[in-house]
mmCIF file of C-alpha atoms in Angstrom:
data_model
loop_
_atom_site.group_PDB
_atom_site.id
_atom_site.type_symbol
_atom_site.label_atom_id
_atom_site.label_comp_id
_atom_site.label_asym_id
_atom_site.label_seq_id
_atom_site.Cartn_x
_atom_site.Cartn_y
_atom_site.Cartn_z
ATOM 1 C CA MET A 1 -21.857 -4.937 29.862
ATOM 2 C CA ILE A 2 -19.155 -7.122 29.252
ATOM 3 C CA ASN A 3 -20.370 -9.362 25.548
ATOM 4 C CA PRO A 4 -18.375 -11.725 23.174
ATOM 5 C CA THR A 5 -18.063 -9.524 20.350
ATOM 6 C CA PRO A 6 -14.074 -8.866 20.744
ATOM 7 C CA LEU A 7 -14.573 -12.859 20.809
ATOM 8 C CA MET A 8 -16.227 -13.089 18.145
ATOM 9 C CA GLN A 9 -13.694 -10.215 15.637
ATOM 10 C CA LEU A 10 -11.299 -12.841 15.936
ATOM 11 C CA VAL A 11 -12.978 -15.718 14.805
ATOM 12 C CA ALA A 12 -13.288 -12.991 12.099
ATOM 13 C CA GLY A 13 -10.224 -12.409 11.658
ATOM 14 C CA VAL A 14 -8.990 -15.079 9.139
ATOM 15 C CA TRP A 15 -12.420 -14.462 7.056
ATOM 16 C CA GLY A 16 -10.882 -10.739 6.401
ATOM 17 C CA PHE A 17 -6.890 -11.947 5.876
ATOM 18 C CA LYS A 18 -8.882 -14.320 3.246
ATOM 19 C CA THR A 19 -10.835 -11.600 1.530
ATOM 20 C CA LEU A 20 -8.131 -9.774 1.086
ATOM 21 C CA ALA A 21 -5.883 -12.461 0.631
ATOM 22 C CA VAL A 22 -8.997 -13.525 -2.847
ATOM 23 C CA GLY A 23 -8.475 -10.141 -3.661
ATOM 24 C CA VAL A 24 -4.715 -9.784 -4.402
ATOM 25 C CA GLU A 25 -5.025 -13.345 -6.304
ATOM 26 C CA LEU A 26 -7.756 -12.473 -8.758
ATOM 27 C CA GLY A 27 -5.881 -8.887 -9.140
ATOM 28 C CA LEU A 28 -8.857 -7.281 -8.197
ATOM 29 C CA PHE A 29 -7.361 -3.649 -7.253
ATOM 30 C CA THR A 30 -5.061 -4.252 -9.635
ATOM 31 C CA ARG A 31 -7.463 -3.895 -11.849
ATOM 32 C CA LEU A 32 -9.166 -1.596 -10.072
ATOM 33 C CA ALA A 33 -5.748 1.501 -10.411
ATOM 34 C CA ASP A 34 -6.244 4.912 -10.886
ATOM 35 C CA GLY A 35 -9.387 5.887 -9.990
ATOM 36 C CA ARG A 36 -11.272 2.363 -12.449
ATOM 37 C CA ALA A 37 -14.248 1.761 -11.209
ATOM 38 C CA LEU A 38 -16.554 -1.664 -11.743
ATOM 39 C CA THR A 39 -20.454 -2.438 -11.291
ATOM 40 C CA VAL A 40 -21.394 -6.316 -9.707
ATOM 41 C CA GLU A 41 -22.092 -6.836 -12.930
ATOM 42 C CA GLU A 42 -19.417 -5.483 -14.755
ATOM 43 C CA VAL A 43 -17.265 -7.100 -12.110
ATOM 44 C CA ALA A 44 -18.353 -10.555 -13.023
ATOM 45 C CA ALA A 45 -18.250 -10.677 -16.427
ATOM 46 C CA GLU A 46 -14.430 -10.013 -15.535
ATOM 47 C CA PHE A 47 -13.472 -12.523 -13.754
ATOM 48 C CA GLY A 48 -15.735 -15.126 -14.642
ATOM 49 C CA LEU A 49 -17.640 -14.734 -11.543
ATOM 50 C CA ALA A 50 -21.453 -14.940 -10.715
ATOM 51 C CA GLU A 51 -23.106 -12.191 -9.794
ATOM 52 C CA ARG A 52 -23.899 -13.150 -6.027
ATOM 53 C CA PRO A 53 -20.152 -14.027 -5.470
ATOM 54 C CA ALA A 54 -19.268 -11.222 -7.359
ATOM 55 C CA ASP A 55 -21.279 -8.788 -4.670
ATOM 56 C CA LEU A 56 -20.458 -10.460 -1.620
ATOM 57 C CA LEU A 57 -16.592 -9.750 -2.703
ATOM 58 C CA LEU A 58 -16.671 -5.809 -3.441
ATOM 59 C CA ALA A 59 -18.873 -6.239 -0.168
ATOM 60 C CA ALA A 60 -16.205 -7.610 2.086
ATOM 61 C CA CYS A 61 -13.259 -5.833 0.720
ATOM 62 C CA ALA A 62 -15.315 -2.677 1.164
ATOM 63 C CA SER A 63 -16.299 -3.151 4.778
ATOM 64 C CA LEU A 64 -12.488 -3.538 5.365
ATOM 65 C CA GLY A 65 -12.017 -0.351 4.298
ATOM 66 C CA LEU A 66 -10.517 -1.984 0.349
ATOM 67 C CA LEU A 67 -12.352 -0.646 -2.413
ATOM 68 C CA GLU A 68 -15.427 2.412 -2.105
ATOM 69 C CA ARG A 69 -18.635 3.118 -3.421
ATOM 70 C CA ALA A 70 -17.802 4.551 -6.777
ATOM 71 C CA GLY A 71 -21.526 5.665 -7.886
ATOM 72 C CA ALA A 72 -23.064 2.713 -8.954
ATOM 73 C CA GLY A 73 -19.565 0.786 -8.807
ATOM 74 C CA TYR A 74 -16.590 0.310 -6.021
ATOM 75 C CA ARG A 75 -13.494 1.471 -6.831
ATOM 76 C CA ASN A 76 -9.591 0.943 -4.788
ATOM 77 C CA SER A 77 -9.657 3.559 -1.599
ATOM 78 C CA GLU A 78 -6.242 5.407 -0.592
ATOM 79 C CA LEU A 79 -5.449 2.036 0.929
ATOM 80 C CA ALA A 80 -5.081 -0.621 -1.772
ATOM 81 C CA GLU A 81 -4.481 2.139 -4.270
ATOM 82 C CA GLN A 82 -1.371 2.939 -2.678
ATOM 83 C CA PHE A 83 -0.619 -1.305 -1.467
ATOM 84 C CA LEU A 84 -2.556 -3.125 -3.535
ATOM 85 C CA VAL A 85 -1.080 -1.988 -7.286
ATOM 86 C CA GLU A 86 1.444 -3.988 -8.622
ATOM 87 C CA GLY A 87 4.575 -1.957 -9.826
ATOM 88 C CA ARG A 88 3.562 0.600 -7.131
ATOM 89 C CA PRO A 89 6.458 1.413 -5.750
ATOM 90 C CA TYR A 90 5.072 0.094 -1.803
ATOM 91 C CA TYR A 91 3.497 -2.428 -2.977
ATOM 92 C CA PHE A 92 2.257 -5.191 0.204
ATOM 93 C CA GLY A 93 0.534 -8.344 -2.337
ATOM 94 C CA ALA A 94 3.399 -9.744 -2.140
ATOM 95 C CA GLN A 95 3.759 -10.814 2.207
ATOM 96 C CA VAL A 96 -0.473 -11.562 1.908
ATOM 97 C CA ARG A 97 0.306 -13.745 -1.280
ATOM 98 C CA TYR A 98 3.295 -15.263 0.625
ATOM 99 C CA SER A 99 1.600 -15.581 3.564
ATOM 100 C CA ASP A 100 -1.097 -17.217 2.439
ATOM 101 C CA LEU A 101 0.476 -19.696 0.788
ATOM 102 C CA ARG A 102 3.228 -20.698 2.524
ATOM 103 C CA THR A 103 1.852 -19.810 6.514
ATOM 104 C CA TYR A 104 -1.787 -19.551 5.867
ATOM 105 C CA LEU A 105 -1.716 -23.467 6.390
ATOM 106 C CA PRO A 106 0.544 -24.628 8.931
ATOM 107 C CA TRP A 107 -0.833 -21.787 11.554
ATOM 108 C CA HIS A 108 -3.787 -24.311 11.416
ATOM 109 C CA ARG A 109 -1.743 -26.540 13.270
ATOM 110 C CA ILE A 110 0.212 -24.172 16.295
ATOM 111 C CA GLY A 111 -1.398 -26.826 18.705
ATOM 112 C CA GLU A 112 1.347 -28.777 18.124
ATOM 113 C CA ALA A 113 3.964 -26.260 17.163
ATOM 114 C CA LEU A 114 3.608 -24.921 21.084
ATOM 115 C CA ARG A 115 3.896 -28.852 21.829
ATOM 116 C CA THR A 116 6.705 -29.356 20.013
ATOM 117 C CA ASP A 117 8.294 -26.638 20.244
ATOM 118 C CA ARG A 118 9.180 -27.043 16.778
ATOM 119 C CA PRO A 119 8.956 -24.774 13.266
ATOM 120 C CA LEU A 120 5.682 -25.581 10.873
ATOM 121 C CA THR A 121 6.064 -24.545 7.285
ATOM 122 C CA TRP A 122 10.647 -26.262 7.170
ATOM 123 C CA ASP A 123 11.912 -29.086 8.527
ATOM 124 C CA PRO A 124 15.027 -29.046 10.526
ATOM 125 C CA GLN A 125 16.152 -32.635 10.284
ATOM 126 C CA SER A 126 16.256 -32.392 6.468
ATOM 127 C CA GLN A 127 17.116 -28.100 5.938
ATOM 128 C CA GLN A 128 19.882 -26.329 8.110
ATOM 129 C CA SER A 129 16.873 -22.979 8.604
ATOM 130 C CA MET A 130 13.381 -21.375 7.142
ATOM 131 C CA PHE A 131 16.137 -19.937 4.296
ATOM 132 C CA ASP A 132 17.544 -23.421 2.787
ATOM 133 C CA THR A 133 14.641 -24.832 0.322
ATOM 134 C CA THR A 134 15.221 -26.468 -2.861
ATOM 135 C CA ASP A 135 11.558 -25.126 -3.517
ATOM 136 C CA PRO A 136 13.033 -21.463 -6.299
ATOM 137 C CA GLU A 137 9.527 -20.646 -6.376
ATOM 138 C CA MET A 138 8.637 -20.615 -2.418
ATOM 139 C CA LEU A 139 12.570 -18.905 -2.130
ATOM 140 C CA ALA A 140 11.476 -15.830 -5.135
ATOM 141 C CA GLN A 141 8.074 -15.913 -2.761
ATOM 142 C CA PHE A 142 10.304 -15.599 1.098
ATOM 143 C CA TRP A 143 11.890 -13.466 -1.040
ATOM 144 C CA ASP A 144 9.411 -10.423 -2.976
ATOM 145 C CA ALA A 145 7.406 -10.661 0.782
ATOM 146 C CA MET A 146 10.702 -9.652 2.502
ATOM 147 C CA TYR A 147 11.270 -6.789 0.186
ATOM 148 C CA SER A 148 7.086 -6.010 0.527
ATOM 149 C CA THR A 149 7.313 -5.610 3.842
ATOM 150 C CA SER A 150 11.211 -4.211 4.141
ATOM 151 C CA SER A 151 10.078 -1.320 1.250
ATOM 152 C CA PHE A 152 7.839 0.582 3.273
ATOM 153 C CA THR A 153 9.074 0.077 6.527
ATOM 154 C CA ALA A 154 12.436 1.825 5.235
ATOM 155 C CA ARG A 155 11.050 4.548 4.876
ATOM 156 C CA ALA A 156 9.343 4.793 7.923
ATOM 157 C CA LEU A 157 12.551 3.966 9.402
ATOM 158 C CA ALA A 158 14.414 7.307 7.711
ATOM 159 C CA ASP A 159 11.738 9.545 8.023
ATOM 160 C CA ALA A 160 12.890 8.659 12.260
ATOM 161 C CA TYR A 161 16.303 8.317 12.354
ATOM 162 C CA ASP A 162 18.541 10.778 10.891
ATOM 163 C CA PHE A 163 20.835 8.529 8.056
ATOM 164 C CA GLY A 164 22.316 11.376 7.125
ATOM 165 C CA ALA A 165 24.580 11.494 9.516
ATOM 166 C CA HIS A 166 26.550 8.532 8.287
ATOM 167 C CA THR A 167 28.711 7.533 5.372
ATOM 168 C CA ARG A 168 28.394 4.156 5.073
ATOM 169 C CA LEU A 169 26.213 1.412 5.568
ATOM 170 C CA LEU A 170 26.162 -2.097 7.026
ATOM 171 C CA ASP A 171 22.602 -3.880 5.600
ATOM 172 C CA VAL A 172 22.912 -7.602 8.229
ATOM 173 C CA GLY A 173 21.098 -9.623 6.224
ATOM 174 C CA GLY A 174 19.504 -7.073 3.878
ATOM 175 C CA GLY A 175 17.927 -9.124 1.397
ATOM 176 C CA ALA A 176 17.127 -7.976 -1.417
ATOM 177 C CA GLY A 177 18.305 -4.539 -0.534
ATOM 178 C CA ALA A 178 14.812 -3.069 0.519
ATOM 179 C CA PHE A 179 16.545 -0.641 3.022
ATOM 180 C CA PRO A 180 19.589 1.038 1.566
ATOM 181 C CA ILE A 181 17.675 0.969 -1.313
ATOM 182 C CA GLU A 182 15.270 3.889 0.399
ATOM 183 C CA PHE A 183 17.887 5.641 2.097
ATOM 184 C CA CYS A 184 20.105 5.605 -0.870
ATOM 185 C CA GLY A 185 17.351 7.033 -2.778
ATOM 186 C CA ARG A 186 17.424 9.967 -0.449
ATOM 187 C CA LEU A 187 20.706 10.274 0.710
ATOM 188 C CA PRO A 188 23.289 11.341 -1.940
ATOM 189 C CA ASP A 189 26.096 10.807 -0.254
ATOM 190 C CA LEU A 190 25.087 7.232 1.523
ATOM 191 C CA ARG A 191 27.004 4.356 0.300
ATOM 192 C CA ALA A 192 26.142 1.165 1.346
ATOM 193 C CA THR A 193 26.251 -2.869 1.986
ATOM 194 C CA ILE A 194 24.822 -5.876 2.111
ATOM 195 C CA LEU A 195 24.845 -9.668 3.543
ATOM 196 C CA ASP A 196 23.830 -12.112 3.271
ATOM 197 C CA LEU A 197 23.652 -15.471 1.827
ATOM 198 C CA PRO A 198 24.720 -15.558 -2.406
ATOM 199 C CA HIS A 199 21.762 -16.516 -3.483
ATOM 200 C CA VAL A 200 19.848 -13.167 -2.017
ATOM 201 C CA CYS A 201 22.529 -11.724 -3.630
ATOM 202 C CA VAL A 202 21.973 -12.303 -6.937
ATOM 203 C CA ARG A 203 18.763 -10.795 -5.803
ATOM 204 C CA ALA A 204 19.682 -7.864 -4.669
ATOM 205 C CA GLU A 205 21.963 -6.964 -7.632
ATOM 206 C CA GLU A 206 18.898 -7.164 -9.673
ATOM 207 C CA ARG A 207 16.765 -4.985 -7.222
ATOM 208 C CA ILE A 208 19.586 -1.826 -6.660
ATOM 209 C CA ALA A 209 20.135 -1.923 -11.240
ATOM 210 C CA ALA A 210 16.664 -1.868 -11.206
ATOM 211 C CA ALA A 211 16.913 1.212 -8.755
ATOM 212 C CA GLY A 212 19.001 2.783 -10.745
ATOM 213 C CA LEU A 213 22.207 2.859 -7.495
ATOM 214 C CA THR A 214 24.607 -0.400 -9.618
ATOM 215 C CA GLY A 215 27.831 0.954 -7.569
ATOM 216 C CA ARG A 216 26.344 2.722 -4.122
ATOM 217 C CA ILE A 217 25.211 -0.485 -3.171
ATOM 218 C CA CYS A 218 26.945 -3.890 -2.950
ATOM 219 C CA PRO A 219 25.129 -7.131 -1.944
ATOM 220 C CA VAL A 220 28.685 -9.093 -0.054
ATOM 221 C CA ALA A 221 27.875 -12.876 0.339
ATOM 222 C CA GLY A 222 28.265 -14.563 3.352
ATOM 223 C CA ASP A 223 26.845 -15.397 6.541
ATOM 224 C CA PHE A 224 26.488 -13.168 9.442
ATOM 225 C CA LEU A 225 25.915 -16.330 11.399
ATOM 226 C CA ALA A 226 28.826 -18.483 10.978
ATOM 227 C CA ASP A 227 31.574 -15.949 9.407
ATOM 228 C CA SER A 228 34.074 -14.835 12.993
ATOM 229 C CA ALA A 229 33.417 -11.400 11.877
ATOM 230 C CA LEU A 230 31.640 -8.688 9.910
ATOM 231 C CA PRO A 231 32.692 -6.799 7.023
ATOM 232 C CA ASP A 232 34.162 -3.668 8.549
ATOM 233 C CA GLY A 233 34.753 -0.167 7.231
ATOM 234 C CA HIS A 234 31.221 1.647 8.054
ATOM 235 C CA ASP A 235 29.913 3.918 10.449
ATOM 236 C CA VAL A 236 26.196 2.876 10.704
ATOM 237 C CA ILE A 237 25.128 -1.069 10.933
ATOM 238 C CA LEU A 238 21.071 -2.159 10.315
ATOM 239 C CA LEU A 239 19.322 -4.789 11.844
ATOM 240 C CA SER A 240 15.907 -4.938 10.420
ATOM 241 C CA MET A 241 13.696 -7.887 11.050
ATOM 242 C CA ILE A 242 16.785 -10.510 11.648
ATOM 243 C CA LEU A 243 17.137 -10.938 15.682
ATOM 244 C CA HIS A 244 13.571 -12.465 15.816
ATOM 245 C CA ASP A 245 14.465 -15.288 14.217
ATOM 246 C CA TRP A 246 16.892 -16.374 16.270
ATOM 247 C CA ASP A 247 17.508 -16.590 20.179
ATOM 248 C CA GLU A 248 19.024 -14.436 22.425
ATOM 249 C CA PRO A 249 22.252 -16.639 22.975
ATOM 250 C CA THR A 250 22.418 -16.319 18.895
ATOM 251 C CA ASN A 251 21.635 -12.567 18.773
ATOM 252 C CA ARG A 252 24.118 -11.419 22.227
ATOM 253 C CA ALA A 253 27.001 -13.165 19.644
ATOM 254 C CA LEU A 254 25.610 -11.342 16.714
ATOM 255 C CA LEU A 255 25.594 -7.380 18.904
ATOM 256 C CA THR A 256 29.205 -8.527 19.391
ATOM 257 C CA LYS A 257 30.173 -9.149 16.211
ATOM 258 C CA CYS A 258 28.186 -5.637 15.241
ATOM 259 C CA HIS A 259 30.131 -4.240 18.111
ATOM 260 C CA ALA A 260 34.142 -5.191 17.270
ATOM 261 C CA ALA A 261 33.500 -3.799 13.087
ATOM 262 C CA LEU A 262 32.095 -0.312 14.656
ATOM 263 C CA PRO A 263 34.985 2.478 14.805
ATOM 264 C CA PRO A 264 34.024 4.622 17.925
ATOM 265 C CA GLY A 265 31.414 6.733 18.093
ATOM 266 C CA GLY A 266 30.044 4.140 14.851
ATOM 267 C CA ALA A 267 26.207 2.778 16.086
ATOM 268 C CA ILE A 268 23.240 0.384 15.628
ATOM 269 C CA VAL A 269 20.515 0.127 13.963
ATOM 270 C CA ILE A 270 17.861 -2.549 15.288
ATOM 271 C CA CYS A 271 14.122 -2.513 13.696
ATOM 272 C CA GLU A 272 12.414 -4.432 15.000
ATOM 273 C CA LEU A 273 8.178 -4.708 15.858
ATOM 274 C CA LEU A 274 9.466 -4.256 19.714
ATOM 275 C CA LEU A 275 7.015 -6.009 22.701
ATOM 276 C CA ASN A 276 6.323 -3.195 24.966
ATOM 277 C CA ASP A 277 9.094 -3.770 28.107
ATOM 278 C CA GLU A 278 5.850 -5.737 30.126
ATOM 279 C CA ARG A 279 6.128 -7.952 27.586
ATOM 280 C CA THR A 280 1.868 -7.681 26.784
ATOM 281 C CA GLY A 281 1.327 -6.441 23.820
ATOM 282 C CA PRO A 282 1.424 -4.614 20.766
ATOM 283 C CA PRO A 283 -0.697 -7.385 19.005
ATOM 284 C CA GLU A 284 1.603 -7.367 15.738
ATOM 285 C CA ALA A 285 3.879 -7.460 17.569
ATOM 286 C CA ALA A 286 3.219 -10.201 20.178
ATOM 287 C CA LEU A 287 1.719 -12.138 17.307
ATOM 288 C CA MET A 288 4.862 -12.178 15.113
ATOM 289 C CA GLY A 289 6.211 -13.392 18.243
ATOM 290 C CA MET A 290 4.043 -16.881 17.756
ATOM 291 C CA ASN A 291 4.923 -17.133 14.246
ATOM 292 C CA MET A 292 8.226 -17.312 15.481
ATOM 293 C CA LEU A 293 7.361 -20.500 17.316
ATOM 294 C CA VAL A 294 5.203 -21.885 12.661
ATOM 295 C CA GLU A 295 8.431 -20.903 11.178
ATOM 296 C CA THR A 296 11.794 -20.898 13.515
ATOM 297 C CA GLU A 297 13.162 -22.845 15.785
ATOM 298 C CA GLY A 298 14.019 -19.959 18.159
ATOM 299 C CA GLY A 299 13.138 -17.081 17.416
ATOM 300 C CA LYS A 300 10.568 -14.739 19.119
ATOM 301 C CA ASN A 301 9.636 -10.987 19.668
ATOM 302 C CA TYR A 302 11.202 -9.245 23.121
ATOM 303 C CA SER A 303 11.221 -6.072 23.863
ATOM 304 C CA GLY A 304 12.270 -3.017 23.891
ATOM 305 C CA ALA A 305 14.552 -3.273 27.360
ATOM 306 C CA GLU A 306 15.951 -6.510 26.262
ATOM 307 C CA TYR A 307 17.626 -4.983 23.628
ATOM 308 C CA ARG A 308 18.678 -2.517 25.241
ATOM 309 C CA ALA A 309 20.079 -4.875 28.289
ATOM 310 C CA TRP A 310 22.016 -6.764 25.661
ATOM 311 C CA LEU A 311 23.028 -3.494 23.733
ATOM 312 C CA ALA A 312 24.696 -2.079 27.492
ATOM 313 C CA ASP A 313 26.596 -6.005 27.659
ATOM 314 C CA ALA A 314 27.323 -5.923 24.555
ATOM 315 C CA GLY A 315 29.868 -2.552 25.597
ATOM 316 C CA PHE A 316 26.798 0.042 22.967
ATOM 317 C CA VAL A 317 26.673 2.928 25.244
ATOM 318 C CA ASP A 318 24.311 5.781 24.492
ATOM 319 C CA ILE A 319 21.124 3.251 23.679
ATOM 320 C CA ARG A 320 17.560 5.153 22.948
ATOM 321 C CA THR A 321 13.994 3.434 21.485
ATOM 322 C CA VAL A 322 12.712 5.629 18.290
ATOM 323 C CA PRO A 323 9.169 4.916 17.585
ATOM 324 C CA PHE A 324 7.016 4.603 14.464
ATOM 325 C CA ASP A 325 4.255 3.249 12.456
ATOM 326 C CA ALA A 326 5.384 0.111 9.499
ATOM 327 C CA PRO A 327 3.810 -2.763 8.807
ATOM 328 C CA GLY A 328 7.607 -4.391 10.148
ATOM 329 C CA ALA A 329 8.105 -2.732 12.881
ATOM 330 C CA ASN A 330 7.130 0.209 15.289
ATOM 331 C CA GLY A 331 10.374 1.321 16.413
ATOM 332 C CA ALA A 332 14.371 0.741 15.956
ATOM 333 C CA VAL A 333 16.531 0.782 18.614
ATOM 334 C CA VAL A 334 19.275 2.975 18.503
ATOM 335 C CA ALA A 335 23.627 2.545 19.822
ATOM 336 C CA ARG A 336 26.688 4.197 19.976
ATOM 337 C CA ARG A 337 29.794 2.570 19.958
ATOM 338 C CA ALA A 338 32.292 4.328 22.413
#
């Protein structure tokens, strides 16, 4: 018999997120790195908590698969050990922190966004875009969050698509460089250009230097929407988690620029959380679309069918979808310039 338990699970979803967020805020998972285990009493003493909240937090984190029992104490699960310990290669805590501080409260006003069709995390009347802010701390959190989500997504994409077939990559709107850093770290013959705004290029240079890839990855300042043309000289163009920020006319115009910038035989890779062709799921893509209502003026998540149609209209051929599983994307739509 049908019952409302699935609805209660949706209600409790926010409880799970906030439990994860407070664990990251406290640095709980970083403190438990490398197999360290703590009892309720030890967590209470180390974090300055009473035993009741310490007990409830540990039980809740364990129920979510973030911790596991170790004798009388708790230690990180494999999931937390890999992705919630600061300093790990694919640390995801920055995305958790950004979502908690930037988007969680605006989501409480989702009805307002539905009625007005206006973003809630920034003001279009006083800001040019969601990336235009005078708050340097929030800007830093945003780019750290994007890197956090992109780093493992880049790993998954590199496993699913052979970038070794190319020699020069143009990462359009590439942020701090998570994708080319992952690709060039694997492929010694690959060179890459990151096209992004000037202040973002500074962050990219720092990440590139830390990865030991200075000289192989070159950030270039530009505006892929406003500039009349994209940099040429590349045989593959990556658009990762870019097109969901914009409306269809803007995206079609950008794909036309990509086609013009590529040589014959050059490839384009659109990496996104793709809706199915019926636009009924999966939830991660559909809910990211709702998040675009909160964060952008015209963005939404699109289906693979929509991307395939736009690519064909822009003149691309051999269009196909490559599925994979990652936090920032569930697939890539790949095509070639004839």
